[in-house]
Amino acid sequence: MTAENVSLFFKLYCLIVMTLVAATYTVALRYTRTISTGDLYFSTTAVCIAEVIKLVLSLGILAKETGSLVGLKNTIEEHIFFSPKELLKLSVPSVVYAIQNNMAFIALSNLDAAVYQVTYQLKIPCTALCTVLMLNRSLTRLQWFSVFMLCGGVTLVQWKPAEATKVQIEQNPFVGFVAIAVAVLCSGFAGVYFEKVLKSSDTSLWVRNIQMYLSGIVVTLIGVYMTDGEKVLEKGFFFGYTPWVCAVVFLASVGGLYTSVVVKYTDNIMKGFSAAAAIVLSTVASVILFGLQITIAFATGAILVCISIYLYGLPKQDRSRVTKKDAEREIKV
């Protein structure tokens, strides 16, 4: 989807909010899993509650879009109750996103927030590959070059992961990297699949979101039962919840919705700057909160990743215009 004709102020607003949400979410989640005192909450319940909040917010936005409660009711009846096939179709990304969100908790329990932010950018080549295979698109040579540069940068960051001196729990960098790898694969596939579904009809984005979140709630509840069922029954669904945990859940919800807004109203270059800025903010926060020790390998890798994100987002050259100009020159000659 291309950026719509909106004001530069609104685009900057979207960019700033997306950057702050992405950086704050990873840092806050890392804090609740490694530093925050008290009983550790169940990550599966946090993922489930985030889906519920996304559904409620999407319903509110759809109500505003339809203009009345009657319009909202009719839209829900048409696209939800009378469209079981559409719900089933959106259950695919629901399952994949549920796995991705749970992997984020595992990854941030074993890797620093800054390391996570850098490594998670592997979603770009994964999404690119899925786009080529599923949407029959092509990448430019510069984009392929940026993909390999990004992979090289992530390799440097993961070669010897930076250590956080203020984290007291036992961590396993290998488990963290595997979790990120799974999350990246899920992100790439689910994002392209959802885009394909969106472009297959004129159905509203928020209707599609509601269909996906309804399936997501069911999927995540099954995940709660299978993973932490006995513990949840014994200790309660909201066991270990603190204001910090509530903030993480809220940020996860808002971040998921804001991604849709950013994709609609901004371009790839702005999204690239947002990702790079989130890496910088996460790194600064990790140094202050977790005692992250910046190494040459980490710094070099992070810089390469930021540059590759920018290069990947550069617009493709319009070869037809170039060809036309060349033809005009040949005629004049």
Short mmCIF file of C-alpha atoms in Angstrom, two decimals:
data_model
loop_
_atom_site.label_atom_id
_atom_site.label_comp_id
_atom_site.label_asym_id
_atom_site.label_seq_id
_atom_site.Cartn_x
_atom_site.Cartn_y
_atom_site.Cartn_z
CA MET A 1 0.00 0.00 0.00
CA THR A 2 1.29 3.45 -0.87
CA ALA A 3 1.34 6.45 1.41
CA GLU A 4 -1.80 8.58 1.14
CA ASN A 5 -1.84 12.34 0.63
CA VAL A 6 -1.72 13.53 4.23
CA SER A 7 0.18 16.32 5.96
CA LEU A 8 3.86 16.02 6.83
CA PHE A 9 2.95 16.77 10.46
CA PHE A 10 0.68 13.72 10.62
CA LYS A 11 3.36 11.52 9.04
CA LEU A 12 5.92 12.72 11.58
CA TYR A 13 3.41 12.11 14.36
CA CYS A 14 2.92 8.51 13.15
CA LEU A 15 6.68 8.05 12.88
CA ILE A 16 7.39 9.34 16.40
CA VAL A 17 4.62 7.31 18.03
CA MET A 18 5.62 4.11 16.22
CA THR A 19 9.25 4.59 17.24
CA LEU A 20 8.44 5.25 20.89
CA VAL A 21 6.00 2.34 21.09
CA ALA A 22 8.48 -0.11 19.51
CA ALA A 23 11.39 0.95 21.72
CA THR A 24 9.37 1.24 24.93
CA TYR A 25 7.66 -2.11 24.39
CA THR A 26 10.89 -4.09 24.05
CA VAL A 27 12.57 -2.33 26.97
CA ALA A 28 9.52 -2.66 29.24
CA LEU A 29 9.01 -6.31 28.34
CA ARG A 30 12.68 -7.01 29.02
CA TYR A 31 12.36 -5.26 32.38
CA THR A 32 9.32 -7.30 33.45
CA ARG A 33 11.03 -10.57 32.55
CA THR A 34 14.46 -9.91 34.08
CA ILE A 35 14.61 -6.98 36.52
CA SER A 36 11.15 -6.34 37.95
CA THR A 37 10.74 -7.75 41.46
CA GLY A 38 7.81 -9.94 42.45
CA ASP A 39 6.18 -13.03 41.01
CA LEU A 40 6.70 -13.65 37.31
CA TYR A 41 3.48 -13.39 35.31
CA PHE A 42 2.34 -15.85 32.65
CA SER A 43 3.36 -14.54 29.23
CA THR A 44 0.60 -16.51 27.51
CA THR A 45 -2.10 -14.59 29.42
CA ALA A 46 -0.45 -11.28 28.47
CA VAL A 47 -0.60 -12.21 24.78
CA CYS A 48 -4.26 -13.18 25.15
CA ILE A 49 -5.23 -9.92 26.89
CA ALA A 50 -3.43 -7.91 24.20
CA GLU A 51 -5.65 -9.57 21.59
CA VAL A 52 -8.76 -8.64 23.57
CA ILE A 53 -7.66 -4.99 23.80
CA LYS A 54 -6.91 -4.91 20.05
CA LEU A 55 -10.41 -6.23 19.38
CA VAL A 56 -12.05 -3.60 21.59
CA LEU A 57 -10.03 -0.76 20.01
CA SER A 58 -10.76 -2.03 16.49
CA LEU A 59 -14.49 -2.15 17.27
CA GLY A 60 -14.32 1.46 18.44
CA ILE A 61 -12.52 2.57 15.26
CA LEU A 62 -14.97 0.62 13.07
CA ALA A 63 -17.90 2.25 14.90
CA LYS A 64 -16.45 5.65 14.02
CA GLU A 65 -15.88 4.52 10.43
CA THR A 66 -19.46 3.29 9.98
CA GLY A 67 -20.87 6.39 11.66
CA SER A 68 -23.42 4.76 13.96
CA LEU A 69 -24.05 1.77 16.20
CA VAL A 70 -26.60 0.49 13.71
CA GLY A 71 -24.00 0.60 10.95
CA LEU A 72 -21.52 -1.17 13.22
CA LYS A 73 -24.10 -3.87 14.01
CA ASN A 74 -24.91 -4.45 10.33
CA THR A 75 -21.22 -4.58 9.37
CA ILE A 76 -20.43 -7.10 12.11
CA GLU A 77 -23.40 -9.29 11.15
CA GLU A 78 -22.39 -9.25 7.48
CA HIS A 79 -18.66 -9.85 7.89
CA ILE A 80 -18.50 -11.83 11.14
CA PHE A 81 -21.62 -13.90 11.81
CA PHE A 82 -22.50 -14.55 8.16
CA SER A 83 -18.93 -15.04 6.89
CA PRO A 84 -17.47 -18.13 8.59
CA LYS A 85 -15.13 -18.74 5.64
CA GLU A 86 -13.57 -15.30 6.10
CA LEU A 87 -13.06 -15.96 9.80
CA LEU A 88 -11.39 -19.26 8.95
CA LYS A 89 -9.18 -17.51 6.39
CA LEU A 90 -8.02 -14.96 9.01
CA SER A 91 -7.37 -17.70 11.58
CA VAL A 92 -4.14 -18.52 9.71
CA PRO A 93 -2.34 -15.23 10.56
CA SER A 94 -3.95 -15.37 14.02
CA VAL A 95 -2.13 -18.62 14.83
CA VAL A 96 1.12 -17.35 13.33
CA TYR A 97 0.97 -14.00 15.16
CA ALA A 98 0.18 -15.77 18.44
CA ILE A 99 3.35 -17.85 18.05
CA GLN A 100 5.33 -14.72 17.15
CA ASN A 101 4.14 -12.78 20.21
CA ASN A 102 4.95 -15.66 22.56
CA MET A 103 8.39 -15.98 20.98
CA ALA A 104 9.02 -12.31 21.78
CA PHE A 105 8.65 -13.05 25.50
CA ILE A 106 11.07 -15.97 25.27
CA ALA A 107 13.58 -13.94 23.25
CA LEU A 108 13.51 -10.95 25.60
CA SER A 109 13.94 -13.25 28.58
CA ASN A 110 17.27 -14.36 27.11
CA LEU A 111 18.56 -11.40 25.06
CA ASP A 112 18.95 -7.71 25.77
CA ALA A 113 16.35 -5.33 24.32
CA ALA A 114 18.91 -3.67 22.02
CA VAL A 115 20.20 -7.00 20.73
CA TYR A 116 16.59 -8.08 20.19
CA GLN A 117 15.74 -4.91 18.26
CA VAL A 118 18.70 -5.33 15.92
CA THR A 119 18.21 -9.06 15.35
CA TYR A 120 14.46 -8.70 14.85
CA GLN A 121 15.16 -6.64 11.72
CA LEU A 122 15.76 -10.00 10.01
CA LYS A 123 12.01 -9.76 9.41
CA ILE A 124 12.89 -7.51 6.44
CA PRO A 125 14.62 -10.20 4.32
CA CYS A 126 12.07 -12.76 5.49
CA THR A 127 9.19 -10.50 4.43
CA ALA A 128 10.98 -9.76 1.15
CA LEU A 129 11.29 -13.48 0.40
CA CYS A 130 7.62 -14.09 1.24
CA THR A 131 6.65 -11.12 -0.95
CA VAL A 132 8.56 -12.55 -3.91
CA LEU A 133 7.09 -16.04 -3.45
CA MET A 134 3.51 -15.17 -2.43
CA LEU A 135 2.82 -11.87 -4.23
CA ASN A 136 5.07 -12.40 -7.30
CA ARG A 137 6.95 -9.16 -6.75
CA SER A 138 10.59 -8.49 -7.56
CA LEU A 139 13.39 -6.80 -5.64
CA THR A 140 15.98 -4.41 -7.04
CA ARG A 141 19.70 -5.13 -6.86
CA LEU A 142 20.02 -2.45 -4.18
CA GLN A 143 17.35 -4.16 -2.08
CA TRP A 144 19.09 -7.52 -2.39
CA PHE A 145 22.38 -5.86 -1.44
CA SER A 146 20.73 -4.27 1.62
CA VAL A 147 19.28 -7.64 2.63
CA PHE A 148 22.74 -9.25 2.64
CA MET A 149 24.16 -6.24 4.49
CA LEU A 150 21.45 -6.55 7.12
CA CYS A 151 22.18 -10.25 7.60
CA GLY A 152 25.87 -9.41 7.99
CA GLY A 153 25.07 -6.79 10.61
CA VAL A 154 22.90 -9.19 12.60
CA THR A 155 25.65 -11.82 12.40
CA LEU A 156 28.10 -9.35 13.97
CA VAL A 157 25.64 -8.53 16.76
CA GLN A 158 25.01 -12.21 17.49
CA TRP A 159 28.67 -13.28 17.08
CA LYS A 160 29.30 -12.43 20.68
CA PRO A 161 26.08 -11.02 22.19
CA ALA A 162 26.59 -7.99 24.42
CA GLU A 163 26.14 -8.74 28.12
CA ALA A 164 23.88 -6.86 30.53
CA THR A 165 25.54 -6.59 33.95
CA LYS A 166 22.39 -5.67 35.93
CA VAL A 167 20.37 -8.73 34.90
CA GLN A 168 20.44 -11.36 37.65
CA ILE A 169 18.52 -14.22 36.03
CA GLU A 170 20.11 -17.02 34.03
CA GLN A 171 19.95 -16.43 30.29
CA ASN A 172 20.53 -18.56 27.23
CA PRO A 173 21.50 -16.47 24.16
CA PHE A 174 21.04 -19.46 21.86
CA VAL A 175 17.44 -19.97 23.01
CA GLY A 176 16.87 -16.24 22.58
CA PHE A 177 18.19 -16.29 19.02
CA VAL A 178 16.10 -19.34 18.08
CA ALA A 179 13.02 -17.58 19.50
CA ILE A 180 13.76 -14.48 17.40
CA ALA A 181 14.29 -16.65 14.32
CA VAL A 182 10.86 -18.22 14.78
CA ALA A 183 9.29 -14.79 15.42
CA VAL A 184 10.93 -13.41 12.27
CA LEU A 185 9.60 -16.26 10.11
CA CYS A 186 6.14 -15.78 11.61
CA SER A 187 6.24 -12.02 11.06
CA GLY A 188 7.28 -12.33 7.42
CA PHE A 189 4.69 -14.94 6.49
CA ALA A 190 1.77 -13.49 8.48
CA GLY A 191 2.39 -9.94 7.26
CA VAL A 192 2.44 -10.91 3.57
CA TYR A 193 -0.51 -13.30 4.00
CA PHE A 194 -2.57 -10.56 5.66
CA GLU A 195 -1.64 -8.10 2.90
CA LYS A 196 -2.75 -10.63 0.29
CA VAL A 197 -6.10 -11.08 2.07
CA LEU A 198 -6.56 -7.30 2.31
CA LYS A 199 -5.96 -6.82 -1.40
CA SER A 200 -8.24 -9.69 -2.41
CA SER A 201 -11.35 -7.64 -1.56
CA ASP A 202 -12.55 -4.14 -0.66
CA THR A 203 -13.34 -5.13 2.92
CA SER A 204 -12.33 -2.52 5.51
CA LEU A 205 -8.95 -2.92 7.23
CA TRP A 206 -10.67 -2.74 10.62
CA VAL A 207 -13.17 -5.45 9.68
CA ARG A 208 -10.25 -7.67 8.72
CA ASN A 209 -8.53 -6.82 12.00
CA ILE A 210 -11.65 -7.75 13.97
CA GLN A 211 -11.90 -11.06 12.11
CA MET A 212 -8.25 -11.77 12.89
CA TYR A 213 -8.45 -10.71 16.55
CA LEU A 214 -11.53 -12.86 17.19
CA SER A 215 -9.61 -15.87 15.92
CA GLY A 216 -6.57 -14.65 17.86
CA ILE A 217 -8.43 -14.64 21.16
CA VAL A 218 -9.51 -18.26 20.65
CA VAL A 219 -5.99 -19.31 19.61
CA THR A 220 -4.28 -17.56 22.54
CA LEU A 221 -6.79 -18.99 25.05
CA ILE A 222 -5.92 -22.46 23.76
CA GLY A 223 -2.27 -21.51 24.23
CA VAL A 224 -2.92 -20.47 27.83
CA TYR A 225 -4.66 -23.78 28.54
CA MET A 226 -1.99 -25.94 26.90
CA THR A 227 1.05 -24.10 28.31
CA ASP A 228 0.04 -22.74 31.71
CA GLY A 229 -3.42 -24.25 32.28
CA GLU A 230 -2.78 -25.82 35.68
CA LYS A 231 -0.79 -22.87 37.01
CA VAL A 232 -3.43 -20.39 35.85
CA LEU A 233 -6.19 -22.38 37.57
CA GLU A 234 -4.10 -22.52 40.74
CA LYS A 235 -2.80 -18.93 40.88
CA GLY A 236 -5.23 -16.99 38.73
CA PHE A 237 -5.26 -15.50 35.22
CA PHE A 238 -3.73 -12.20 36.35
CA PHE A 239 -1.10 -13.67 38.68
CA GLY A 240 2.04 -11.54 38.88
CA TYR A 241 0.54 -8.54 37.08
CA THR A 242 2.03 -5.17 38.02
CA PRO A 243 1.67 -1.69 36.48
CA TRP A 244 4.74 -2.47 34.35
CA VAL A 245 3.13 -5.66 33.02
CA CYS A 246 -0.08 -3.78 32.25
CA ALA A 247 1.99 -1.22 30.36
CA VAL A 248 3.62 -4.00 28.30
CA VAL A 249 0.21 -5.45 27.39
CA PHE A 250 -1.13 -2.01 26.45
CA LEU A 251 1.93 -1.21 24.32
CA ALA A 252 1.63 -4.56 22.55
CA SER A 253 -1.99 -3.75 21.72
CA VAL A 254 -1.38 -0.19 20.54
CA GLY A 255 1.72 -1.23 18.61
CA GLY A 256 -0.22 -3.83 16.66
CA LEU A 257 -2.88 -1.31 15.63
CA TYR A 258 -0.45 1.50 14.94
CA THR A 259 1.48 -0.65 12.52
CA SER A 260 -1.61 -0.66 10.28
CA VAL A 261 -1.88 3.13 10.46
CA VAL A 262 1.82 3.62 9.70
CA VAL A 263 1.71 1.25 6.72
CA LYS A 264 -1.26 3.20 5.36
CA TYR A 265 0.03 6.75 5.81
CA THR A 266 3.85 6.61 5.60
CA ASP A 267 6.44 5.25 3.19
CA ASN A 268 9.28 2.73 3.49
CA ILE A 269 11.93 5.38 4.15
CA MET A 270 10.04 6.76 7.15
CA LYS A 271 9.44 3.24 8.47
CA GLY A 272 13.15 2.59 8.06
CA PHE A 273 14.05 5.67 10.06
CA SER A 274 11.58 4.56 12.72
CA ALA A 275 13.21 1.13 13.00
CA ALA A 276 16.69 2.67 13.19
CA ALA A 277 15.58 5.19 15.84
CA ALA A 278 14.00 2.38 17.88
CA ILE A 279 17.34 0.54 17.81
CA VAL A 280 19.16 3.63 19.09
CA LEU A 281 16.60 4.30 21.84
CA SER A 282 16.63 0.64 22.94
CA THR A 283 20.42 0.69 23.09
CA VAL A 284 20.51 3.83 25.24
CA ALA A 285 17.82 2.45 27.54
CA SER A 286 19.63 -0.90 27.82
CA VAL A 287 22.87 0.80 28.84
CA ILE A 288 21.06 2.77 31.57
CA LEU A 289 18.62 0.12 32.86
CA PHE A 290 20.40 -3.17 32.25
CA GLY A 291 24.06 -2.19 32.20
CA LEU A 292 24.52 -3.26 28.58
CA GLN A 293 28.18 -3.28 27.58
CA ILE A 294 28.56 -1.98 24.04
CA THR A 295 31.17 -3.90 22.04
CA ILE A 296 32.76 -2.99 18.72
CA ALA A 297 31.00 -5.93 17.07
CA PHE A 298 27.60 -4.81 18.39
CA ALA A 299 28.12 -1.17 17.37
CA THR A 300 29.34 -2.13 13.89
CA GLY A 301 26.50 -4.59 13.37
CA ALA A 302 23.86 -2.12 14.56
CA ILE A 303 25.19 0.58 12.19
CA LEU A 304 25.16 -1.85 9.25
CA VAL A 305 21.57 -2.83 10.06
CA CYS A 306 20.45 0.82 10.23
CA ILE A 307 22.12 1.60 6.87
CA SER A 308 20.62 -1.49 5.23
CA ILE A 309 17.12 -0.57 6.45
CA TYR A 310 17.49 2.84 4.83
CA LEU A 311 18.79 1.39 1.55
CA TYR A 312 16.01 -1.19 1.42
CA GLY A 313 13.37 1.51 1.76
CA LEU A 314 14.67 3.70 -1.06
CA PRO A 315 12.09 4.04 -3.84
CA LYS A 316 12.63 2.13 -7.07
CA GLN A 317 13.76 4.14 -10.08
CA ASP A 318 11.16 4.67 -12.77
CA ARG A 319 12.97 3.06 -15.72
CA SER A 320 10.23 4.11 -18.15
CA ARG A 321 11.04 7.78 -17.60
CA VAL A 322 14.73 7.17 -18.09
CA THR A 323 14.07 5.31 -21.29
CA LYS A 324 11.83 8.10 -22.57
CA LYS A 325 14.47 10.75 -21.92
CA ASP A 326 17.12 8.67 -23.65
CA ALA A 327 14.85 8.24 -26.67
CA GLU A 328 14.25 12.02 -26.87
CA ARG A 329 18.01 12.64 -26.80
CA GLU A 330 18.56 10.14 -29.61
CA ILE A 331 15.91 11.87 -31.74
CA LYS A 332 17.53 15.27 -31.19
CA VAL A 333 20.90 13.86 -32.17
#
